[in-house]
Short mmCIF file of C-alpha atoms in Angstrom, two decimals:
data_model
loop_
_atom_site.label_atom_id
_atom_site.label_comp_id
_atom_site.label_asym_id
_atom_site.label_seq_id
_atom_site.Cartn_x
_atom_site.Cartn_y
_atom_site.Cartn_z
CA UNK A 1061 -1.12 41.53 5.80
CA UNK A 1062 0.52 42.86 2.72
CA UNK A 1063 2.15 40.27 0.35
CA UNK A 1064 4.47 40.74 -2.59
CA UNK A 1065 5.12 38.42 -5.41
CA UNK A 1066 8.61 37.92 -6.57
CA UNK A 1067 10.32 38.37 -9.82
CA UNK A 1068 11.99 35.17 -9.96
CA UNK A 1069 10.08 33.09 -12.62
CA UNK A 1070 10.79 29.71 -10.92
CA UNK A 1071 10.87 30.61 -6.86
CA UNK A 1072 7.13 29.68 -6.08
CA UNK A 1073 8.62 25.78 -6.27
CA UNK A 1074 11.16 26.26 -3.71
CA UNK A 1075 8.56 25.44 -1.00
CA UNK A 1076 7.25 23.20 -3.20
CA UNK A 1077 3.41 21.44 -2.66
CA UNK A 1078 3.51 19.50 0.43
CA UNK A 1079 0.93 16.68 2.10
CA UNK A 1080 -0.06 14.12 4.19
CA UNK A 1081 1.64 11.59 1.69
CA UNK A 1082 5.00 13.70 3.10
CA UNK A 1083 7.13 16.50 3.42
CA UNK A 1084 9.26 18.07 0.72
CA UNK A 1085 12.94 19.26 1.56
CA UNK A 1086 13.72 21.48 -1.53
CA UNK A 1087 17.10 23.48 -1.59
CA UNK A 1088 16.67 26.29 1.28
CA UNK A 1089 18.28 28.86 -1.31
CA UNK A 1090 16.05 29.11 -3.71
CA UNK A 1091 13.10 31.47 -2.04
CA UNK A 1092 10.33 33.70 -4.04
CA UNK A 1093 11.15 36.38 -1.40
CA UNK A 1094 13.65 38.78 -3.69
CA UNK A 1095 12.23 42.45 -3.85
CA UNK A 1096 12.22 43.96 -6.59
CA UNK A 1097 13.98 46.89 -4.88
CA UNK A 1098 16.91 46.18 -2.69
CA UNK A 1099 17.76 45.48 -0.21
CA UNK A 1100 15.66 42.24 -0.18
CA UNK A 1101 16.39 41.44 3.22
CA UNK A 1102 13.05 42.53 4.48
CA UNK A 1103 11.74 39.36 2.24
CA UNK A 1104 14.10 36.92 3.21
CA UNK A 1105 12.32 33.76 5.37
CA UNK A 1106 13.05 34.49 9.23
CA UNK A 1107 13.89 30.56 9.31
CA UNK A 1108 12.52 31.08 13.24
CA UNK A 1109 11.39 33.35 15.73
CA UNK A 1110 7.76 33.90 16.90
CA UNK A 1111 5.97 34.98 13.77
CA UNK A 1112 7.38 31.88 12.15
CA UNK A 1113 6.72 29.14 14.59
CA UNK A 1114 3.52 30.04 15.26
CA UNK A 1115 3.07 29.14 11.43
CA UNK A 1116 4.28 25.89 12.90
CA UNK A 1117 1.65 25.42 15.24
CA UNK A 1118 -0.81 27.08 12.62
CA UNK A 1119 -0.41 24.46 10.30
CA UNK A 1120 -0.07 21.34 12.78
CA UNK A 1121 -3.53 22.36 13.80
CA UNK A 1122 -4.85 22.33 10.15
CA UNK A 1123 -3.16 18.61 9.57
CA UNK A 1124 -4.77 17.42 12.75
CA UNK A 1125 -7.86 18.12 11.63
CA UNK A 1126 -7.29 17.45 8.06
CA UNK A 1127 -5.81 13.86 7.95
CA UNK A 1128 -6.09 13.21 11.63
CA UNK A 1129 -10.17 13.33 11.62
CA UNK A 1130 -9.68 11.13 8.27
CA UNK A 1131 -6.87 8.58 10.17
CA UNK A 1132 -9.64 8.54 13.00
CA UNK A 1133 -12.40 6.59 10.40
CA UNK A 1134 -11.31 2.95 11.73
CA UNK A 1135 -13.21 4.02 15.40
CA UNK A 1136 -16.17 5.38 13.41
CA UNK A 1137 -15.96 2.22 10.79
CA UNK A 1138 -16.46 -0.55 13.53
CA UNK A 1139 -19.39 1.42 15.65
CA UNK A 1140 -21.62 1.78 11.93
CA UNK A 1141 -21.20 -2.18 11.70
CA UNK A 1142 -22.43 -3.02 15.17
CA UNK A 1143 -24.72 -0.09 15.85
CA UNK A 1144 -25.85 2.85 13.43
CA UNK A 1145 -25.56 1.01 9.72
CA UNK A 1146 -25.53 -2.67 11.02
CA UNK A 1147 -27.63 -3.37 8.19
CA UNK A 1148 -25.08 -2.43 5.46
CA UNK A 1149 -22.01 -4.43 4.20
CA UNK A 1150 -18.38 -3.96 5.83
CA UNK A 1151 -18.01 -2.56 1.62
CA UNK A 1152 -20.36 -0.12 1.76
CA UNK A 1153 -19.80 1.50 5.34
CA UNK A 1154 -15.90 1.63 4.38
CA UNK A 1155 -16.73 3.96 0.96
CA UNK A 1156 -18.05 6.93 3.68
CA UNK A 1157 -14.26 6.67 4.87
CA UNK A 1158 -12.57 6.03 1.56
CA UNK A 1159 -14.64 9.08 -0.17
CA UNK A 1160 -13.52 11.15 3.01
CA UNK A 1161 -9.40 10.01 2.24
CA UNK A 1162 -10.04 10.82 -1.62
CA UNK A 1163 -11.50 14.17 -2.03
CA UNK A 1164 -9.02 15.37 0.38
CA UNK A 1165 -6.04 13.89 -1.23
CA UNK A 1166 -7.58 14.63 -5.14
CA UNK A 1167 -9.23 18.29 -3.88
CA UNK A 1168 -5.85 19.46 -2.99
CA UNK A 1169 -4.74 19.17 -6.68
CA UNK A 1170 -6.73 22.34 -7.17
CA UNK A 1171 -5.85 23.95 -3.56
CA UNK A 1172 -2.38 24.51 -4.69
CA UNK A 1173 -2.99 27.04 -7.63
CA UNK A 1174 -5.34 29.13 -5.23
CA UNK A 1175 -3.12 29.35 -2.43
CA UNK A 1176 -0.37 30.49 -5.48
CA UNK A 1177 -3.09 33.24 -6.16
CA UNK A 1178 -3.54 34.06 -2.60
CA UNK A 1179 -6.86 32.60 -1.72
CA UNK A 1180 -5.61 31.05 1.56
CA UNK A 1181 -6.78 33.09 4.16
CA UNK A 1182 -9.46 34.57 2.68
CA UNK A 1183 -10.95 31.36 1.18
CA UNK A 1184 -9.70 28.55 1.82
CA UNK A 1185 -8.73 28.54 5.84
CA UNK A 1186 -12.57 29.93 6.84
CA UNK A 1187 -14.27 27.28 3.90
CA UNK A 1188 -12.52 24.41 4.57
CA UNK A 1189 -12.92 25.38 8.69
CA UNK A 1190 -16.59 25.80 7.97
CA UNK A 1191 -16.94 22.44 6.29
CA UNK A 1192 -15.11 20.18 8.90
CA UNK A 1193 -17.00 21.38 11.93
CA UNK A 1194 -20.53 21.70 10.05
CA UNK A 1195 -19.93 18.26 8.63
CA UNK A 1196 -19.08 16.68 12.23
CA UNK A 1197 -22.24 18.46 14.12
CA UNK A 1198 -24.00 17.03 10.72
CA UNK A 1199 -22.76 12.93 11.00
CA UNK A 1200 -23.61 13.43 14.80
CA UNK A 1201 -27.62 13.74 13.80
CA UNK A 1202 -27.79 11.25 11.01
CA UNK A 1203 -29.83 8.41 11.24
CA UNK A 1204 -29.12 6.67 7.35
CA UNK A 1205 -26.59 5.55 5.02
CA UNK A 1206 -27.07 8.38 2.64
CA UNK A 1207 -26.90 10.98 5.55
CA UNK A 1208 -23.55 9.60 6.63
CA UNK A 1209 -21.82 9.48 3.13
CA UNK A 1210 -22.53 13.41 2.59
CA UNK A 1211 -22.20 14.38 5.73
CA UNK A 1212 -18.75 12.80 6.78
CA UNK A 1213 -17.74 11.27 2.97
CA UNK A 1214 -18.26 14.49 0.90
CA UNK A 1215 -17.98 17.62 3.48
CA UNK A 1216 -15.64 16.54 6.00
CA UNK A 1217 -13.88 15.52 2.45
CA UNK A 1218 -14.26 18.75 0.99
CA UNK A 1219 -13.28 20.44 3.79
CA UNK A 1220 -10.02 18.38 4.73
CA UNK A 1221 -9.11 19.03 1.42
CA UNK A 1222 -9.34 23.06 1.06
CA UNK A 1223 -6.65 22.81 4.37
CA UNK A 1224 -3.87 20.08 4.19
CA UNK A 1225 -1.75 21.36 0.80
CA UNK A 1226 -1.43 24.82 1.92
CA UNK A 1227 -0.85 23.53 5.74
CA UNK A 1228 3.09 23.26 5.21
CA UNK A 1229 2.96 25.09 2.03
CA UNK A 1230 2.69 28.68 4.02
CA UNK A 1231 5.09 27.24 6.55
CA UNK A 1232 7.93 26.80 4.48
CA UNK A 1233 7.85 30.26 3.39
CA UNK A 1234 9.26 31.06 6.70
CA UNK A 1235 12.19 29.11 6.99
CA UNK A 1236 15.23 27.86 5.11
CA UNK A 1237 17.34 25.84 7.06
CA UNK A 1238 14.67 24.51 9.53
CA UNK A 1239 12.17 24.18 7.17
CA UNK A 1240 12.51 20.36 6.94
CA UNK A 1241 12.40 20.17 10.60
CA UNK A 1242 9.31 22.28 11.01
CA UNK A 1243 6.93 21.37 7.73
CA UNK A 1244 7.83 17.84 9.89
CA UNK A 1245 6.51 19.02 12.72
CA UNK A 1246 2.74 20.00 11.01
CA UNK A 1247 3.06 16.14 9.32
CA UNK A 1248 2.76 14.68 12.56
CA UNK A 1249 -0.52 16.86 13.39
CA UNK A 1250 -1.74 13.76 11.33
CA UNK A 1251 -1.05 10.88 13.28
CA UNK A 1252 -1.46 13.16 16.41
CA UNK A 1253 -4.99 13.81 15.54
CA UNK A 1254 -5.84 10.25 14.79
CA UNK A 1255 -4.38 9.69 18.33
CA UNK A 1256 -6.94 12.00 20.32
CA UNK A 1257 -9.87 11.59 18.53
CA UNK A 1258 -10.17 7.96 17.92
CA UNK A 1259 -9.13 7.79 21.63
CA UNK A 1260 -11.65 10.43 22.52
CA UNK A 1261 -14.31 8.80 20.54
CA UNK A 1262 -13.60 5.68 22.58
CA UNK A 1263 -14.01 6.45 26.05
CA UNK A 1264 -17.06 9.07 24.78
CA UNK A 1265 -19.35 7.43 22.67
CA UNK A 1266 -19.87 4.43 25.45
CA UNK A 1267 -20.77 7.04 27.98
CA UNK A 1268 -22.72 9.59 26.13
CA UNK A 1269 -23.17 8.59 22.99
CA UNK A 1270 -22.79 8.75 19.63
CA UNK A 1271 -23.85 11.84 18.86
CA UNK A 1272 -22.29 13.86 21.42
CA UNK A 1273 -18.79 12.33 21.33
CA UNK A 1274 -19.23 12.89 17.63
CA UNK A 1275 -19.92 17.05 18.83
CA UNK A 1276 -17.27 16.88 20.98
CA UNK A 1277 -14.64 16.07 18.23
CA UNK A 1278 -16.42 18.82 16.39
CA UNK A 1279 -16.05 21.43 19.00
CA UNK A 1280 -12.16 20.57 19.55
CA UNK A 1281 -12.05 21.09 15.58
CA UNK A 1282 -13.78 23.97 15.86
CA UNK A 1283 -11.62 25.62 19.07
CA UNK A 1284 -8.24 24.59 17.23
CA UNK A 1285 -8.99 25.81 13.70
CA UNK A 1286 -9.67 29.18 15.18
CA UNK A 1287 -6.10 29.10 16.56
CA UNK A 1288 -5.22 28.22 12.93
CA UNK A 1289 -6.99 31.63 11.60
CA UNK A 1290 -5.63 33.70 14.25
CA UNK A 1291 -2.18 32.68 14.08
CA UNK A 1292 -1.73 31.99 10.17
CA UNK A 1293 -0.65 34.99 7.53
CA UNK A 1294 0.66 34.65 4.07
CA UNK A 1295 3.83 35.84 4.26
CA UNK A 1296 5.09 36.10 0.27
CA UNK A 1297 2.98 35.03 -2.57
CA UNK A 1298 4.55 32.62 -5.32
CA UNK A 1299 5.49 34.65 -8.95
CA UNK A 1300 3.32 32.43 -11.25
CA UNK A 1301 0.87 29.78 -11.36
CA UNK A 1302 1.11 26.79 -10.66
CA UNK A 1303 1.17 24.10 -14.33
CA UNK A 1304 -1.92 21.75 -13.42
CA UNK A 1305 -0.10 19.16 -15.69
CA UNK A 1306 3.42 17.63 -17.02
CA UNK A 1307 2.54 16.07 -20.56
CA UNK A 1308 6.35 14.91 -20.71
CA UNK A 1309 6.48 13.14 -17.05
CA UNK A 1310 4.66 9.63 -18.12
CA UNK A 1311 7.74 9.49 -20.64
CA UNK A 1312 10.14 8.88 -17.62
CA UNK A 1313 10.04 5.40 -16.48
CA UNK A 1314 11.57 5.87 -13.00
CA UNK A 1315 8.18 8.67 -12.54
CA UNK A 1316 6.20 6.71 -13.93
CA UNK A 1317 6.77 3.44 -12.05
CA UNK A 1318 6.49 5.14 -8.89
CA UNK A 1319 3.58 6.98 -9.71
CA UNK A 1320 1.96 3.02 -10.06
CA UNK A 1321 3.41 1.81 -6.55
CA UNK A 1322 1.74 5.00 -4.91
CA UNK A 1323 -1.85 3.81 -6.56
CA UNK A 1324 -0.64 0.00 -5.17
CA UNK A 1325 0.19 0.76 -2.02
CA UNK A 1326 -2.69 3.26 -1.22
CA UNK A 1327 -5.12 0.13 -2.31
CA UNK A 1328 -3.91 -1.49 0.97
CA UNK A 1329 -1.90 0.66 3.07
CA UNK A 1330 -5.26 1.87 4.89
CA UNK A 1331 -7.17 -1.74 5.15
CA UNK A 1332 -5.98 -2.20 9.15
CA UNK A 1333 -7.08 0.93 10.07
CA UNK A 1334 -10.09 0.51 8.80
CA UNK A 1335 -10.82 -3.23 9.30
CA UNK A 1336 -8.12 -4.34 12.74
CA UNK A 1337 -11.13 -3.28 15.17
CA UNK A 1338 -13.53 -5.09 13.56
CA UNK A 1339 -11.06 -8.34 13.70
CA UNK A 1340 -10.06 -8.41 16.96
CA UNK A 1341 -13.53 -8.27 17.81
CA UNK A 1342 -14.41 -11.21 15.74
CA UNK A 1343 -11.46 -12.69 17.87
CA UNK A 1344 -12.70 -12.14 20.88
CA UNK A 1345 -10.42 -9.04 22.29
CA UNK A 1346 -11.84 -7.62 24.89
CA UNK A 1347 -13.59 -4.85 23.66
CA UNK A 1348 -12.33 -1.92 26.15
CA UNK A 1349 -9.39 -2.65 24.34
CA UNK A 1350 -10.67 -2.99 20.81
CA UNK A 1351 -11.83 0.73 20.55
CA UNK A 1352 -8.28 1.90 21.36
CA UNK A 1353 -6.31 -0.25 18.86
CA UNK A 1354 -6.72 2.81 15.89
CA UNK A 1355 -5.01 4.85 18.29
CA UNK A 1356 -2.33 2.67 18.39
CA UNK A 1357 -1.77 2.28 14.98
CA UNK A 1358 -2.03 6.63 15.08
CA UNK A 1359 0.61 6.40 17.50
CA UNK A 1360 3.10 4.37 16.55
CA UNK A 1361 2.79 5.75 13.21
CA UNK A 1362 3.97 9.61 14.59
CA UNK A 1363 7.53 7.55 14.44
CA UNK A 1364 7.35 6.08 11.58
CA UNK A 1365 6.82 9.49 10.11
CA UNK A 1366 9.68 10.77 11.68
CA UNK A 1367 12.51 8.11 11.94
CA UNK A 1368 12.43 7.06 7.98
CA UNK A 1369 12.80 10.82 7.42
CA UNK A 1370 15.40 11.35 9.34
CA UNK A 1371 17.75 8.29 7.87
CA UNK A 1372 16.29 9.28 4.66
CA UNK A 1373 18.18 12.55 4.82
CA UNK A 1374 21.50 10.72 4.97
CA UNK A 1375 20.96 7.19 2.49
CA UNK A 1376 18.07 8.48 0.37
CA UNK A 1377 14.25 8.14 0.44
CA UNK A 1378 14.31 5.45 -2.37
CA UNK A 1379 16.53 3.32 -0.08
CA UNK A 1380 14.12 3.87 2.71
CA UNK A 1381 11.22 3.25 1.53
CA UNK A 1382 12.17 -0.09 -0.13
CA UNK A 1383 12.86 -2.00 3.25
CA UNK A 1384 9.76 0.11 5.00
CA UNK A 1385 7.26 -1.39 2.64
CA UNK A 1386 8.46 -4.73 2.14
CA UNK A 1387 8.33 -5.29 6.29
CA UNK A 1388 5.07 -3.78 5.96
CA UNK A 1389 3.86 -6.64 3.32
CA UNK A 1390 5.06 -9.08 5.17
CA UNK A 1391 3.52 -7.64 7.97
CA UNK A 1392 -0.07 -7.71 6.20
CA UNK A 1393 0.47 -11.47 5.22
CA UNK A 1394 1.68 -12.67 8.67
CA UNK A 1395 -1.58 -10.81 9.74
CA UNK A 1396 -3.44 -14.04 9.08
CA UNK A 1397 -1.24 -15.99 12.04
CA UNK A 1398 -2.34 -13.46 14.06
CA UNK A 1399 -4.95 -14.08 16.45
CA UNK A 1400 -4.18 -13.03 19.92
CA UNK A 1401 -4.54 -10.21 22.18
CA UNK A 1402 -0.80 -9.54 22.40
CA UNK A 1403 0.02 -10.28 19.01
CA UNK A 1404 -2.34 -7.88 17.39
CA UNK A 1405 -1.57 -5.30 19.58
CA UNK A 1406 2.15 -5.91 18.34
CA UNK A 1407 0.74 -6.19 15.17
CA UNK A 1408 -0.70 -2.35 15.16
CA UNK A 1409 2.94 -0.85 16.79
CA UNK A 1410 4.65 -2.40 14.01
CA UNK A 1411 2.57 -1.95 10.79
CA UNK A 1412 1.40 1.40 12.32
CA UNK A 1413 5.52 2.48 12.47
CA UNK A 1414 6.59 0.98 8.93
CA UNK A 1415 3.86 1.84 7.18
CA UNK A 1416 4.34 5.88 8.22
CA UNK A 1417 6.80 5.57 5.57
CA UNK A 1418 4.83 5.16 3.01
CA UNK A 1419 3.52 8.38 3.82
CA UNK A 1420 5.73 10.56 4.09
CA UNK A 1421 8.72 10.12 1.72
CA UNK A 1422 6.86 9.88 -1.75
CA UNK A 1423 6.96 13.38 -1.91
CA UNK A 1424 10.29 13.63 -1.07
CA UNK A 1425 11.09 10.78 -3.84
CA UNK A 1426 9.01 12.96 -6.91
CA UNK A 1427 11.62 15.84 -6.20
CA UNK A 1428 14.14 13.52 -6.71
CA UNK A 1429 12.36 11.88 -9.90
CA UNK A 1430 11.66 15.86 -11.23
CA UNK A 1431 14.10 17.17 -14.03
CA UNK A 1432 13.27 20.70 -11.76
CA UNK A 1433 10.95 22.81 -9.83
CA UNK A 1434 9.15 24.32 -12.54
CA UNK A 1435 7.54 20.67 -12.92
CA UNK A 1436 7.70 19.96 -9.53
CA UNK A 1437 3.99 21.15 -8.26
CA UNK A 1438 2.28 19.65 -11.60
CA UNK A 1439 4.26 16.19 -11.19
CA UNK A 1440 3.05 16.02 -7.23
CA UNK A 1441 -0.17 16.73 -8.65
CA UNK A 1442 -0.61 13.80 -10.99
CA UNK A 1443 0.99 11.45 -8.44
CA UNK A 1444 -1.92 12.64 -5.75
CA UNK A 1445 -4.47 11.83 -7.95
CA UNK A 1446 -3.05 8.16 -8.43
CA UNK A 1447 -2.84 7.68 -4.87
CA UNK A 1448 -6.35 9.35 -4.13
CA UNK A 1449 -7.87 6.85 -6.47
CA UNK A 1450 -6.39 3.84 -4.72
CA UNK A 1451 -7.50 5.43 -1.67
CA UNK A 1452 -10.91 5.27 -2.79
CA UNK A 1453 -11.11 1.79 -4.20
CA UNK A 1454 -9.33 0.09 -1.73
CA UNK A 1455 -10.72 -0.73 1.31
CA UNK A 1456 -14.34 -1.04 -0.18
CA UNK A 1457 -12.41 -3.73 -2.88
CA UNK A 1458 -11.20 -5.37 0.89
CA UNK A 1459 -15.06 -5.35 2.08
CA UNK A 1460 -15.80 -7.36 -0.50
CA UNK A 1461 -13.26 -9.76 -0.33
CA UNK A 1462 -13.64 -9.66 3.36
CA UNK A 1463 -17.22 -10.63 2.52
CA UNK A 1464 -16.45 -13.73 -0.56
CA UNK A 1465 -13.32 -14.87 1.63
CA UNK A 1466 -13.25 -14.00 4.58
CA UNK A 1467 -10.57 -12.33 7.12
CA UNK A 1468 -7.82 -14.31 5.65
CA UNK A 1469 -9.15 -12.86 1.22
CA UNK A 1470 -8.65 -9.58 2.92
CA UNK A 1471 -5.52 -9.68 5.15
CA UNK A 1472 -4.02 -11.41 1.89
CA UNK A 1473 -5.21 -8.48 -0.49
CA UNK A 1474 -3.68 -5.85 1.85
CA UNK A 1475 -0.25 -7.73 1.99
CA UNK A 1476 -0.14 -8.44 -2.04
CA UNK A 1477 -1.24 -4.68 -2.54
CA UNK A 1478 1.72 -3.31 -0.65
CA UNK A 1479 3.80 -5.84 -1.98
CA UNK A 1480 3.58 -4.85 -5.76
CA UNK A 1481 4.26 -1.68 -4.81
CA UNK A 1482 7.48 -2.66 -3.29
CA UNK A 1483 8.41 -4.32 -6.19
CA UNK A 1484 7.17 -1.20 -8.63
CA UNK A 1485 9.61 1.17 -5.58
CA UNK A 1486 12.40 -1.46 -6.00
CA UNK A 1487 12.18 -1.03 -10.43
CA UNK A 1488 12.40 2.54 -9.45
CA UNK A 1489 15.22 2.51 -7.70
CA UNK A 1490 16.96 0.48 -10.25
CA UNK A 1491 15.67 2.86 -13.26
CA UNK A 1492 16.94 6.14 -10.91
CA UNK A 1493 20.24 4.24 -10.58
CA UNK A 1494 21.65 0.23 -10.72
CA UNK A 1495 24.28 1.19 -7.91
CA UNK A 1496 23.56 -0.53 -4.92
CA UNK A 1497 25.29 1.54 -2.56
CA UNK A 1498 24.13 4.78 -3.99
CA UNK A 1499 22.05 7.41 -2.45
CA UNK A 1500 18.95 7.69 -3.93
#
């Protein structure tokens, strides 16, 4: 399909870079779809219709199996402790699903200035296709450690990271209005994904294995990404690169503070969705039950994806977020009083629901904290690759603990983790602005 580029200078950061850590709502008016020759309405988003809700579906199939086969690690994280890597540490296994979480969260820092130059459909929808499903039919054959890291650390990584950016990036090119409404709807491919293939992998892998409930996620990656590349097409191409970096942002306090709560809170956000199988098991929950408790978590987090967004529209993100991750603290530190079936089942709705927060509305909050859009993609940019490197150390930092302390070290490290960065949100909030009642 033919694209044009625009001659606005600053219009490729009305859609703005998008992710799993949220969805941007940038001012609908402000499009790169004016034609240099009038009348432009040929350029102007549809904001619905066909064509532009099948980007919709498009893209929720890319974040499904994106940060849906990454959310589904937890399932994957207990069976190498009992069965396939029993002879490495609760550390080690949890580095083949932190490495997976990085390199798709720090990858997509470069995925943004090649879907600017168009390399979307041609590149990066068939590579990063290529790499999920050949790195699933790979981790179904492995027998070692090694194997495992590069086949579901490093390509699944690779892979999930040449698709989630430009996921809701192409999507909000086709609406103005909506666009909030549907770049929400490809977020919650996400927590949707974790859903059905942790759930899948659970009533699979007991009946035919390992490796073939591994293929079978594979194959439902494979048959779903190819509705991706038959649906998706670039419709306009942003006027100018993307700037890689904002020398002047770590000048701004407010940015800067909430770049360090998004490294804090991705140490620990993750730890029970790696780690709650593994404890209930060591508490004696009956294990039918065990293998479905990531879904949970999955599940209730699809809401708390979508109900903080919605009030955040009306009070502010800042003000949202704030009460979202101090319940979820407190939720990781009354973790250690939790020992029952029912109460760590209540346990995963809750932390699963407050901790979708978390997110979802950073993004939203770095528009807010941007002086404008011409920083915009650079400043998302250098926030991603905080929060990828706390994704990476932190649930191998909780194996360790787990292994010096014990369950309560590592319940402890996941609630103090979140709970600086509610403090670092709440010094934002007050460096943004000191009124209480404000929206911000």
């Amino acid at each position: 399909m033919k694209t044009s580029r625009s001659s606005q200078g600053h219009g490729s950061h009305a859609t703005g870079p998008q992710s799993e850590l949220g969805v941007i709502a940038t001012d609908g008016h402000k499009h790169d779809t004016i034609s240099p020759h009038p009348p432009a309405n040929n350029n102007l988003p549809p904001n619905g219709g066909t064509r532009a809700w099948l980007q919709v579906l498009g893209g929720f199939f890319l974040f499904m199996n994106s940060w849906g086969i990454v959310n589904t690690y937890g399932v994957y994280q207990t069976y190498y402790e009992r069965n396939l890597l029993h002879q490495k540490s609760p550390s080690s296994i949890s580095w083949i699903g932190s490495t997976q979480a990085f390199l798709l969260i720090f990858i997509s820092v470069a995925t943004g200035p090649l879907f600017d130059l168009g390399y979307f459909i041609p590149v990066l929808l068939p590579l990063g296709s290529v790499l999920i499903v050949f790195g699933m039919m790979m981790t179904s054959v492995c027998n070692h450690y090694w194997q495992v890291m590069l086949a579901q650390g490093v390509v699944i990584g690779l892979g999930c990271g040449c698709l989630f950016l430009p996921s809701v990036a192409i999507v909000s090119t086709y609406f103005t209005t909506k666009k909030a409404f549907a770049t929400g709807i490809v977020a919650v491919g996400g927590s949707v994904g974790g859903v059905l293939y942790s759930l899948l992998f659970a009533r699979l892998q007991p009946s035919i294995g390992f490796a073939w409930a591994t293929r079978t996620i594979g194959f439902i990656a494979l048959a779903t990404l190819g509705i991706s590349a038959a649906v998706l097409r670039v419709r306009v191409l942003p006027p100018a690169r993307r700037r890689l970096l904002d020398h002047t942002a770590f000048r701004e306090i407010p940015y800067t503070v909430f770049s360090i709560a998004e490294f804090l809170g991705f140490i620990g956000i993750y730890i029970p969705f790696f780690y709650i199988q593994s404890y209930a098991l060591d508490r004696g929950v009956n294990p039918h039950l065990v293998f479905y408790l990531v879904t949970i978590l999955n599940a209730a987090s699809i809401f708390g994806r979508l109900g903080p967004n919605y009030v955040a529209d009306r009070i502010g993100p800042l003000n949202v977020l704030i009460p979202c991750c101090i319940i979820t603290a407190l939720l990781g530190f009354c973790w250690i009083a939790i020992d029952s079936t029912a109460g760590i089942v209540v346990f995963c709705i809750l932390y699963g629901f407050f901790s979708g927060a978390f997110v979802t509305l950073p993004p939203t909050i770095i528009v807010g904290l941007s002086p404008s859009l011409s920083v915009l993609g650079a400043r998302m940019g250098m926030s991603f690759s905080l929060a990828a490197f706390g994704s990476l150390i932190g649930t191998p930092v909780a194996g360790v603990i787990l292994k010096k302390y014990g369950w309560v070290g590592l319940q402890a490290f996941c609630g103090a983790s979140v709970g600086a960065a509610s403090i670092a949100i709440i010094v934002t909030r007050m460096k943004k602005t000191p009124r209480l009642m404000e929206k911000a």
